[in-house]
């Protein structure tokens, strides 16, 4: 899962949808089996009684345009986008009317979504290089020789020797990034993490489970996993399995009550492996 | 040099033994190793033992397989499986110290081995952290869902001596471990 919808939503509200479509290979690459099969992408987001709808269709020159955009609740429609536009009208509408019904929470919430990529641990990965010390929200101690830049360094307990980011295993470095993310005092409105188990020792996965549960008391955390060990950190209510049925992805929730008899003898991961809850290849 | 296998319930206790207790006891030439009785096969992250049988089997295996080491336990009294020796009679005892003494005596009788030292925590690991009242907010956060491994950091900050001063039963256990002589 590569967070297409999440990233697209954030980019949409961040006015960079056009660039995203182009970088993805054009409209045809985003439509299910291409535009011959899929004529439009329709998104319907409901927030209790408030509904946001948006519809995209492809143009002849590989772009996606918005053919419908609206936000309404049961008191009546309140916001409509511009047909034929390539960007959402929501941010602009909010600028014109800063207290515009629901937009004033909807737009900032989606704008704060952050997709973190910790897969890249190659030597050219940004986490291993020097960064601009101002390009973040943390209080950091910059490089004493070059005050505008900063690089990750670490020490082992009991020693003053400073190691650089190239002198640690990929998995440990990835764990440092995940822990830093989840322990931030101010978390975004949603945190999306893709397959955090990569490179992690099972004991680290257990620690990560604890960090996710802690962060989940302050914000919404959505993860994907294919790890048996990591799945066991969660309850049936935390899990959504995805199955492909008749060409569509079907998402299902689960409950401790429904699985009660199985849970007496099996862990959640065993229940998954036994194909009781789906999510099998 | 004295070695002790400490049978623990979960990863938090394992980390406590490794990060905090080992340094303290090795200064007294006693070398502990944590051995988990449950892995993640059931009960997920909330784990814990579900039956006495599992603990009993592990203890007997350790005593047999590692014949030059002592074997002790660090189990929560809270939510102790009801098939532990002396459980029913123990429940009727109001005073927690009397209860724990009874359960440990019955446990020792059931295992019946000179290298075995039973120990139950009153009432669970997090209780040890209350030996420092300034840590109360953090302990409450853990009980409300924050990562239990923070507890290990708190224990490290308080120190074993600090915990011993406030927790008499824990102090008795550490005293026993400190005074172990090579088991040959």
GROMACS .gro file of C-alpha atoms in nm:
model
  465
    1UNK     CA    1   0.000   0.000   0.000
    2UNK     CA    2   0.164   0.325  -0.093
    3UNK     CA    3  -0.077   0.569   0.067
    4UNK     CA    4  -0.197   0.704  -0.264
    5UNK     CA    5  -0.519   0.836  -0.118
    6UNK     CA    6  -0.355   0.978   0.193
    7UNK     CA    7  -0.079   1.147   0.002
    8UNK     CA    8  -0.316   1.271  -0.266
    9UNK     CA    9  -0.553   1.417  -0.007
   10UNK     CA   10  -0.271   1.601   0.165
   11UNK     CA   11  -0.142   1.727  -0.169
   12UNK     CA   12  -0.491   1.823  -0.280
   13UNK     CA   13  -0.549   2.044   0.017
   14UNK     CA   14  -0.188   2.159  -0.009
   15UNK     CA   15  -0.244   2.275  -0.369
   16UNK     CA   16   0.008   2.042  -0.522
   17UNK     CA   17  -0.218   1.784  -0.681
   18UNK     CA   18  -0.113   1.877  -1.033
   19UNK     CA   19   0.250   1.798  -0.955
   20UNK     CA   20   0.158   1.472  -0.786
   21UNK     CA   21  -0.040   1.353  -1.088
   22UNK     CA   22   0.245   1.441  -1.322
   23UNK     CA   23   0.507   1.268  -1.106
   24UNK     CA   24   0.289   0.958  -1.078
   25UNK     CA   25   0.294   0.911  -1.454
   26UNK     CA   26  -0.016   1.105  -1.548
   27UNK     CA   27  -0.386   1.045  -1.495
   28UNK     CA   28  -0.382   0.709  -1.666
   29UNK     CA   29  -0.140   0.569  -1.408
   30UNK     CA   30  -0.376   0.660  -1.124
   31UNK     CA   31  -0.698   0.524  -1.269
   32UNK     CA   32  -0.783   0.161  -1.193
   33UNK     CA   33  -0.672  -0.032  -1.502
   34UNK     CA   34  -0.636   0.299  -1.687
   35UNK     CA   35  -0.895   0.537  -1.825
   36UNK     CA   36  -1.047   0.284  -2.064
   37UNK     CA   37  -1.179   0.094  -1.760
   38UNK     CA   38  -1.213   0.372  -1.504
   39UNK     CA   39  -1.387   0.691  -1.610
   40UNK     CA   40  -1.358   0.878  -1.282
   41UNK     CA   41  -1.231   0.861  -0.926
   42UNK     CA   42  -1.499   0.946  -0.675
   43UNK     CA   43  -1.411   1.012  -0.313
   44UNK     CA   44  -1.674   1.040  -0.042
   45UNK     CA   45  -1.553   1.122   0.308
   46UNK     CA   46  -1.807   1.136   0.589
   47UNK     CA   47  -1.739   1.296   0.925
   48UNK     CA   48  -2.058   1.207   1.110
   49UNK     CA   49  -2.321   1.423   0.941
   50UNK     CA   50  -2.072   1.627   0.735
   51UNK     CA   51  -1.977   1.497   0.392
   52UNK     CA   52  -1.694   1.596   0.161
   53UNK     CA   53  -1.717   1.475  -0.196
   54UNK     CA   54  -1.478   1.513  -0.482
   55UNK     CA   55  -1.468   1.358  -0.826
   56UNK     CA   56  -1.176   1.352  -1.069
   57UNK     CA   57  -1.178   1.267  -1.437
   58UNK     CA   58  -0.891   1.239  -1.686
   59UNK     CA   59  -0.832   1.479  -1.973
   60UNK     CA   60  -0.696   1.387  -2.314
   61UNK     CA   61  -0.358   1.526  -2.215
   62UNK     CA   62  -0.297   1.301  -1.911
   63UNK     CA   63  -0.414   1.542  -1.643
   64UNK     CA   64  -0.677   1.491  -1.375
   65UNK     CA   65  -0.938   1.758  -1.340
   66UNK     CA   66  -1.198   1.802  -1.072
   67UNK     CA   67  -1.548   1.749  -1.203
   68UNK     CA   68  -1.720   1.789  -0.869
   69UNK     CA   69  -1.620   1.914  -0.526
   70UNK     CA   70  -1.854   1.985  -0.239
   71UNK     CA   71  -1.876   1.991   0.137
   72UNK     CA   72  -2.217   1.981   0.305
   73UNK     CA   73  -2.408   1.870   0.608
   74UNK     CA   74  -2.771   1.804   0.678
   75UNK     CA   75  -2.841   2.179   0.699
   76UNK     CA   76  -2.771   2.207   0.326
   77UNK     CA   77  -2.480   2.245   0.088
   78UNK     CA   78  -2.224   2.500   0.192
   79UNK     CA   79  -1.918   2.480  -0.029
   80UNK     CA   80  -1.865   2.391  -0.390
   81UNK     CA   81  -1.545   2.365  -0.589
   82UNK     CA   82  -1.485   2.485  -0.944
   83UNK     CA   83  -1.557   2.230  -1.218
   84UNK     CA   84  -1.257   2.185  -1.442
   85UNK     CA   85  -1.008   2.302  -1.181
   86UNK     CA   86  -0.690   2.106  -1.112
   87UNK     CA   87  -0.671   2.196  -0.744
   88UNK     CA   88  -0.921   2.188  -0.459
   89UNK     CA   89  -1.097   2.513  -0.385
   90UNK     CA   90  -1.104   2.435  -0.014
   91UNK     CA   91  -0.784   2.618   0.090
   92UNK     CA   92  -0.882   2.929  -0.110
   93UNK     CA   93  -1.237   2.926   0.029
   94UNK     CA   94  -1.094   2.911   0.379
   95UNK     CA   95  -0.862   3.206   0.310
   96UNK     CA   96  -1.165   3.412   0.197
   97UNK     CA   97  -1.376   3.311   0.498
   98UNK     CA   98  -1.150   3.201   0.786
   99UNK     CA   99  -1.441   3.071   0.994
  100UNK     CA  100  -1.612   2.890   0.709
  101UNK     CA  101  -1.819   2.604   0.852
  102UNK     CA  102  -1.613   2.287   0.907
  103UNK     CA  103  -1.354   2.394   0.647
  104UNK     CA  104  -1.173   2.564   0.931
  105UNK     CA  105  -1.104   2.227   1.092
  106UNK     CA  106  -1.110   2.006   0.782
  107UNK     CA  107  -0.845   2.189   0.579
  108UNK     CA  108  -0.584   2.235   0.856
  109UNK     CA  109  -0.631   1.875   0.971
  110UNK     CA  110  -0.556   1.734   0.625
  111UNK     CA  111  -0.277   1.986   0.568
  112UNK     CA  112  -0.107   1.856   0.881
  113UNK     CA  113  -0.103   1.495   0.760
  114UNK     CA  114   0.254   1.378   0.716
  115UNK     CA  115   0.362   1.068   0.530
  116UNK     CA  116   0.696   0.950   0.666
  117UNK     CA  117   0.929   0.739   0.456
  118UNK     CA  118   1.180   0.548   0.659
  119UNK     CA  119   1.248   0.276   0.403
  120UNK     CA  120   1.540   0.455   0.241
  121UNK     CA  121   1.848   0.375   0.445
  122UNK     CA  122   2.091   0.379   0.150
  123UNK     CA  123   2.402   0.594   0.168
  124UNK     CA  124   2.221   0.873  -0.013
  125UNK     CA  125   1.924   0.867   0.224
  126UNK     CA  126   1.843   1.209   0.369
  127UNK     CA  127   1.858   1.075   0.727
  128UNK     CA  128   2.229   1.007   0.679
  129UNK     CA  129   2.317   1.347   0.539
  130UNK     CA  130   2.347   1.697   0.668
  131UNK     CA  131   2.026   1.891   0.677
  132UNK     CA  132   1.919   2.249   0.714
  133UNK     CA  133   1.874   2.304   1.084
  134UNK     CA  134   1.568   2.524   1.023
  135UNK     CA  135   1.380   2.269   0.812
  136UNK     CA  136   1.194   2.113   1.106
  137UNK     CA  137   0.997   2.187   1.419
  138UNK     CA  138   1.243   2.057   1.676
  139UNK     CA  139   1.471   2.233   1.919
  140UNK     CA  140   1.811   2.106   1.809
  141UNK     CA  141   2.176   2.163   1.872
  142UNK     CA  142   2.333   2.255   1.541
  143UNK     CA  143   2.673   2.168   1.409
  144UNK     CA  144   2.911   2.393   1.606
  145UNK     CA  145   3.120   2.445   1.293
  146UNK     CA  146   2.829   2.536   1.069
  147UNK     CA  147   2.536   2.669   1.264
  148UNK     CA  148   2.273   2.635   0.993
  149UNK     CA  149   2.324   2.264   0.945
  150UNK     CA  150   2.278   1.955   1.157
  151UNK     CA  151   2.357   1.587   1.128
  152UNK     CA  152   2.242   1.293   1.335
  153UNK     CA  153   2.499   1.167   1.583
  154UNK     CA  154   2.467   0.913   1.859
  155UNK     CA  155   2.662   0.784   2.156
  156UNK     CA  156   2.661   0.450   2.326
  157UNK     CA  157   2.591   0.438   2.699
  158UNK     CA  158   2.914   0.473   2.891
  159UNK     CA  159   3.117   0.629   2.610
  160UNK     CA  160   3.165   0.983   2.481
  161UNK     CA  161   3.256   0.872   2.128
  162UNK     CA  162   3.014   1.023   1.873
  163UNK     CA  163   2.903   0.786   1.598
  164UNK     CA  164   2.762   0.914   1.270
  165UNK     CA  165   2.448   0.793   1.095
  166UNK     CA  166   2.652   0.563   0.869
  167UNK     CA  167   2.780   0.377   1.171
  168UNK     CA  168   2.459   0.209   1.275
  169UNK     CA  169   2.244  -0.065   1.129
  170UNK     CA  170   1.956   0.034   0.901
  171UNK     CA  171   1.699  -0.119   1.133
  172UNK     CA  172   1.826   0.066   1.439
  173UNK     CA  173   1.835   0.394   1.247
  174UNK     CA  174   1.482   0.330   1.127
  175UNK     CA  175   1.377   0.264   1.485
  176UNK     CA  176   1.531   0.594   1.598
  177UNK     CA  177   1.325   0.772   1.332
  178UNK     CA  178   1.004   0.593   1.435
  179UNK     CA  179   1.060   0.656   1.804
  180UNK     CA  180   1.134   1.025   1.740
  181UNK     CA  181   0.818   1.052   1.533
  182UNK     CA  182   0.593   0.887   1.788
  183UNK     CA  183   0.736   1.068   2.089
  184UNK     CA  184   0.688   1.420   1.945
  185UNK     CA  185   0.501   1.642   2.190
  186UNK     CA  186   0.282   1.782   1.909
  187UNK     CA  187   0.166   1.511   1.674
  188UNK     CA  188  -0.007   1.571   1.341
  189UNK     CA  189  -0.381   1.499   1.324
  190UNK     CA  190  -0.305   1.161   1.166
  191UNK     CA  191   0.017   0.963   1.144
  192UNK     CA  192   0.048   0.708   0.864
  193UNK     CA  193   0.331   0.453   0.879
  194UNK     CA  194   0.396   0.192   0.614
  195UNK     CA  195   0.541  -0.145   0.725
  196UNK     CA  196   0.736  -0.026   1.028
  197UNK     CA  197   0.867  -0.379   1.093
  198UNK     CA  198   1.135  -0.356   0.823
  199UNK     CA  199   1.471  -0.433   0.974
  200UNK     CA  200   1.347  -0.446   1.331
  201UNK     CA  201   1.426  -0.708   1.595
  202UNK     CA  202   1.113  -0.865   1.745
  203UNK     CA  203   1.196  -0.702   2.078
  204UNK     CA  204   1.209  -0.365   1.904
  205UNK     CA  205   0.868  -0.438   1.750
  206UNK     CA  206   0.733  -0.488   2.097
  207UNK     CA  207   0.873  -0.152   2.207
  208UNK     CA  208   0.731   0.006   1.892
  209UNK     CA  209   0.389  -0.142   1.971
  210UNK     CA  210   0.400   0.037   2.305
  211UNK     CA  211   0.501   0.365   2.141
  212UNK     CA  212   0.219   0.337   1.888
  213UNK     CA  213  -0.036   0.268   2.162
  214UNK     CA  214   0.092   0.569   2.356
  215UNK     CA  215   0.077   0.795   2.051
  216UNK     CA  216  -0.271   0.664   1.976
  217UNK     CA  217  -0.400   0.823   2.297
  218UNK     CA  218  -0.310   1.161   2.144
  219UNK     CA  219  -0.374   1.121   1.774
  220UNK     CA  220  -0.485   0.871   1.514
  221UNK     CA  221  -0.215   0.630   1.398
  222UNK     CA  222  -0.273   0.423   1.085
  223UNK     CA  223  -0.018   0.155   0.995
  224UNK     CA  224   0.022  -0.129   0.754
  225UNK     CA  225   0.202  -0.444   0.855
  226UNK     CA  226   0.280  -0.790   0.728
  227UNK     CA  227   0.448  -0.893   1.051
  228UNK     CA  228   0.311  -1.162   1.275
  229UNK     CA  229   0.512  -1.030   1.570
  230UNK     CA  230   0.390  -0.676   1.523
  231UNK     CA  231   0.028  -0.777   1.475
  232UNK     CA  232   0.031  -0.939   1.817
  233UNK     CA  233   0.084  -0.598   1.971
  234UNK     CA  234  -0.275  -0.507   1.887
  235UNK     CA  235  -0.634  -0.605   1.958
  236UNK     CA  236  -0.890  -0.727   1.703
  237UNK     CA  237  -1.060  -0.386   1.721
  238UNK     CA  238  -0.738  -0.222   1.601
  239UNK     CA  239  -0.714  -0.434   1.289
  240UNK     CA  240  -0.856  -0.387   0.939
  241UNK     CA  241  -0.785  -0.669   0.695
  242UNK     CA  242  -0.785  -0.605   0.322
  243UNK     CA  243  -0.890  -0.865   0.068
  244UNK     CA  244  -0.920  -0.846  -0.306
  245UNK     CA  245  -1.263  -0.963  -0.411
  246UNK     CA  246  -1.390  -0.931  -0.768
  247UNK     CA  247  -1.117  -0.684  -0.854
  248UNK     CA  248  -1.194  -0.453  -0.563
  249UNK     CA  249  -1.020  -0.407  -0.228
  250UNK     CA  250  -1.253  -0.495   0.055
  251UNK     CA  251  -1.170  -0.360   0.402
  252UNK     CA  252  -1.306  -0.539   0.710
  253UNK     CA  253  -1.298  -0.462   1.081
  254UNK     CA  254  -1.291  -0.726   1.355
  255UNK     CA  255  -1.400  -0.764   1.714
  256UNK     CA  256  -1.289  -0.944   2.027
  257UNK     CA  257  -1.646  -1.072   2.075
  258UNK     CA  258  -1.661  -1.235   1.733
  259UNK     CA  259  -1.323  -1.399   1.791
  260UNK     CA  260  -1.374  -1.489   2.158
  261UNK     CA  261  -1.364  -1.865   2.116
  262UNK     CA  262  -1.051  -1.851   1.898
  263UNK     CA  263  -0.872  -1.607   2.129
  264UNK     CA  264  -0.884  -1.860   2.410
  265UNK     CA  265  -0.633  -2.077   2.227
  266UNK     CA  266  -0.467  -1.861   1.965
  267UNK     CA  267  -0.294  -1.527   1.938
  268UNK     CA  268  -0.423  -1.265   1.696
  269UNK     CA  269  -0.140  -1.344   1.455
  270UNK     CA  270  -0.222  -1.715   1.463
  271UNK     CA  271  -0.585  -1.627   1.396
  272UNK     CA  272  -0.465  -1.430   1.095
  273UNK     CA  273  -0.245  -1.717   0.975
  274UNK     CA  274  -0.530  -1.964   1.016
  275UNK     CA  275  -0.734  -1.749   0.778
  276UNK     CA  276  -1.003  -1.672   1.030
  277UNK     CA  277  -0.999  -1.299   0.959
  278UNK     CA  278  -0.881  -1.291   0.598
  279UNK     CA  279  -0.597  -1.069   0.482
  280UNK     CA  280  -0.426  -1.371   0.324
  281UNK     CA  281  -0.239  -1.362  -0.007
  282UNK     CA  282   3.057  -1.621   4.120
  283UNK     CA  283   2.687  -1.693   4.157
  284UNK     CA  284   2.443  -1.715   3.866
  285UNK     CA  285   2.066  -1.676   3.896
  286UNK     CA  286   1.798  -1.737   3.637
  287UNK     CA  287   1.510  -1.499   3.703
  288UNK     CA  288   1.189  -1.626   3.546
  289UNK     CA  289   0.989  -1.321   3.437
  290UNK     CA  290   0.650  -1.268   3.278
  291UNK     CA  291   0.724  -1.022   3.002
  292UNK     CA  292   0.950  -0.788   2.815
  293UNK     CA  293   0.929  -0.505   3.068
  294UNK     CA  294   1.054  -0.726   3.350
  295UNK     CA  295   1.317  -0.870   3.116
  296UNK     CA  296   1.440  -0.517   3.043
  297UNK     CA  297   1.436  -0.430   3.416
  298UNK     CA  298   1.658  -0.728   3.497
  299UNK     CA  299   1.896  -0.655   3.210
  300UNK     CA  300   1.918  -0.275   3.239
  301UNK     CA  301   1.886  -0.217   3.612
  302UNK     CA  302   1.918  -0.526   3.830
  303UNK     CA  303   2.219  -0.682   3.658
  304UNK     CA  304   2.454  -0.393   3.728
  305UNK     CA  305   2.345  -0.376   4.094
  306UNK     CA  306   2.378  -0.747   4.166
  307UNK     CA  307   2.699  -0.800   3.971
  308UNK     CA  308   2.871  -0.554   4.204
  309UNK     CA  309   2.794  -0.818   4.464
  310UNK     CA  310   2.919  -1.100   4.241
  311UNK     CA  311   2.571  -1.228   4.165
  312UNK     CA  312   2.488  -1.248   3.794
  313UNK     CA  313   2.120  -1.260   3.699
  314UNK     CA  314   1.968  -1.350   3.362
  315UNK     CA  315   1.602  -1.293   3.280
  316UNK     CA  316   1.414  -1.584   3.125
  317UNK     CA  317   1.063  -1.519   2.990
  318UNK     CA  318   0.793  -1.766   3.071
  319UNK     CA  319   0.560  -1.646   2.796
  320UNK     CA  320   0.639  -1.532   2.448
  321UNK     CA  321   0.378  -1.371   2.231
  322UNK     CA  322   0.181  -1.674   2.140
  323UNK     CA  323  -0.125  -1.577   2.341
  324UNK     CA  324  -0.272  -1.271   2.501
  325UNK     CA  325  -0.073  -1.036   2.282
  326UNK     CA  326   0.113  -0.750   2.437
  327UNK     CA  327  -0.072  -0.775   2.764
  328UNK     CA  328   0.069  -1.126   2.790
  329UNK     CA  329   0.132  -1.253   3.137
  330UNK     CA  330   0.107  -1.612   3.247
  331UNK     CA  331  -0.222  -1.785   3.205
  332UNK     CA  332  -0.149  -2.106   3.394
  333UNK     CA  333   0.083  -2.227   3.669
  334UNK     CA  334   0.181  -2.523   3.455
  335UNK     CA  335   0.383  -2.313   3.211
  336UNK     CA  336   0.583  -2.148   3.489
  337UNK     CA  337   0.635  -2.478   3.668
  338UNK     CA  338   0.765  -2.647   3.354
  339UNK     CA  339   1.007  -2.363   3.278
  340UNK     CA  340   1.143  -2.360   3.634
  341UNK     CA  341   1.197  -2.736   3.633
  342UNK     CA  342   1.370  -2.713   3.295
  343UNK     CA  343   1.601  -2.435   3.412
  344UNK     CA  344   1.689  -2.618   3.732
  345UNK     CA  345   1.772  -2.930   3.529
  346UNK     CA  346   1.941  -2.771   3.225
  347UNK     CA  347   2.141  -2.512   3.416
  348UNK     CA  348   2.250  -2.708   3.719
  349UNK     CA  349   2.504  -2.459   3.848
  350UNK     CA  350   2.262  -2.166   3.866
  351UNK     CA  351   1.991  -2.071   4.110
  352UNK     CA  352   1.640  -2.011   3.987
  353UNK     CA  353   1.401  -1.745   4.111
  354UNK     CA  354   1.084  -1.577   3.987
  355UNK     CA  355   0.954  -1.223   3.952
  356UNK     CA  356   0.578  -1.269   3.908
  357UNK     CA  357   0.300  -1.018   3.968
  358UNK     CA  358   0.072  -1.106   4.256
  359UNK     CA  359  -0.197  -0.911   4.071
  360UNK     CA  360  -0.383  -1.143   3.830
  361UNK     CA  361  -0.185  -1.446   3.939
  362UNK     CA  362  -0.330  -1.757   3.771
  363UNK     CA  363  -0.566  -1.935   4.010
  364UNK     CA  364  -0.397  -2.272   3.973
  365UNK     CA  365  -0.085  -2.160   4.162
  366UNK     CA  366  -0.019  -2.370   4.475
  367UNK     CA  367  -0.202  -2.236   4.779
  368UNK     CA  368  -0.406  -1.988   4.576
  369UNK     CA  369  -0.741  -2.037   4.752
  370UNK     CA  370  -0.603  -2.019   5.106
  371UNK     CA  371  -0.393  -1.722   4.999
  372UNK     CA  372  -0.700  -1.532   4.879
  373UNK     CA  373  -0.855  -1.556   5.225
  374UNK     CA  374  -0.556  -1.380   5.383
  375UNK     CA  375  -0.628  -1.008   5.413
  376UNK     CA  376  -0.276  -0.885   5.478
  377UNK     CA  377  -0.087  -0.880   5.147
  378UNK     CA  378   0.244  -0.964   5.315
  379UNK     CA  379   0.089  -1.271   5.477
  380UNK     CA  380  -0.065  -1.368   5.144
  381UNK     CA  381   0.262  -1.341   4.959
  382UNK     CA  382   0.450  -1.533   5.230
  383UNK     CA  383   0.192  -1.812   5.211
  384UNK     CA  384   0.202  -1.833   4.831
  385UNK     CA  385   0.582  -1.835   4.826
  386UNK     CA  386   0.594  -2.112   5.087
  387UNK     CA  387   0.350  -2.326   4.886
  388UNK     CA  388   0.540  -2.250   4.564
  389UNK     CA  389   0.870  -2.358   4.722
  390UNK     CA  390   0.706  -2.676   4.853
  391UNK     CA  391   0.568  -2.762   4.511
  392UNK     CA  392   0.896  -2.711   4.322
  393UNK     CA  393   1.090  -2.867   4.610
  394UNK     CA  394   1.444  -2.779   4.505
  395UNK     CA  395   1.722  -2.624   4.709
  396UNK     CA  396   1.825  -2.397   4.422
  397UNK     CA  397   1.475  -2.249   4.385
  398UNK     CA  398   1.376  -1.914   4.545
  399UNK     CA  399   1.015  -1.809   4.485
  400UNK     CA  400   0.924  -1.438   4.471
  401UNK     CA  401   0.602  -1.252   4.394
  402UNK     CA  402   0.588  -0.875   4.339
  403UNK     CA  403   0.346  -0.681   4.559
  404UNK     CA  404   0.139  -0.622   4.352
  405UNK     CA  405   0.304  -0.574   4.011
  406UNK     CA  406   0.617  -0.422   3.861
  407UNK     CA  407   0.479  -0.067   3.844
  408UNK     CA  408   0.427  -0.066   4.221
  409UNK     CA  409   0.805  -0.057   4.267
  410UNK     CA  410   0.810   0.278   4.088
  411UNK     CA  411   0.586   0.436   4.352
  412UNK     CA  412   0.884   0.429   4.586
  413UNK     CA  413   0.948   0.775   4.445
  414UNK     CA  414   0.631   0.984   4.481
  415UNK     CA  415   0.763   1.244   4.235
  416UNK     CA  416   0.721   0.979   3.963
  417UNK     CA  417   0.349   0.933   4.027
  418UNK     CA  418   0.237   1.119   3.713
  419UNK     CA  419   0.458   0.905   3.493
  420UNK     CA  420   0.336   0.584   3.657
  421UNK     CA  421  -0.024   0.690   3.604
  422UNK     CA  422   0.057   0.758   3.239
  423UNK     CA  423   0.190   0.403   3.206
  424UNK     CA  424  -0.121   0.259   3.368
  425UNK     CA  425  -0.328   0.461   3.120
  426UNK     CA  426  -0.152   0.330   2.813
  427UNK     CA  427   0.195   0.479   2.785
  428UNK     CA  428   0.476   0.239   2.706
  429UNK     CA  429   0.568   0.014   3.002
  430UNK     CA  430   0.934   0.045   2.913
  431UNK     CA  431   0.925   0.396   3.055
  432UNK     CA  432   0.892   0.211   3.386
  433UNK     CA  433   1.237   0.063   3.334
  434UNK     CA  434   1.381   0.414   3.290
  435UNK     CA  435   1.204   0.526   3.607
  436UNK     CA  436   1.342   0.227   3.797
  437UNK     CA  437   1.687   0.317   3.675
  438UNK     CA  438   1.640   0.674   3.795
  439UNK     CA  439   1.518   0.566   4.139
  440UNK     CA  440   1.784   0.296   4.170
  441UNK     CA  441   1.759  -0.044   4.337
  442UNK     CA  442   1.860   0.103   4.674
  443UNK     CA  443   1.581   0.358   4.650
  444UNK     CA  444   1.327   0.085   4.574
  445UNK     CA  445   1.458  -0.139   4.853
  446UNK     CA  446   1.408   0.139   5.108
  447UNK     CA  447   1.036   0.162   5.033
  448UNK     CA  448   0.945  -0.195   4.936
  449UNK     CA  449   1.017  -0.437   5.221
  450UNK     CA  450   0.923  -0.753   5.034
  451UNK     CA  451   1.136  -0.659   4.733
  452UNK     CA  452   1.415  -0.578   4.979
  453UNK     CA  453   1.389  -0.927   5.134
  454UNK     CA  454   1.423  -1.084   4.790
  455UNK     CA  455   1.728  -0.878   4.692
  456UNK     CA  456   1.884  -0.956   5.029
  457UNK     CA  457   1.838  -1.329   4.963
  458UNK     CA  458   1.993  -1.295   4.617
  459UNK     CA  459   2.287  -1.090   4.746
  460UNK     CA  460   2.373  -1.357   4.999
  461UNK     CA  461   2.363  -1.656   4.766
  462UNK     CA  462   2.681  -1.863   4.772
  463UNK     CA  463   2.812  -2.063   4.478
  464UNK     CA  464   2.569  -2.350   4.444
  465UNK     CA  465   2.816  -2.635   4.377
   0.00000   0.00000   0.00000
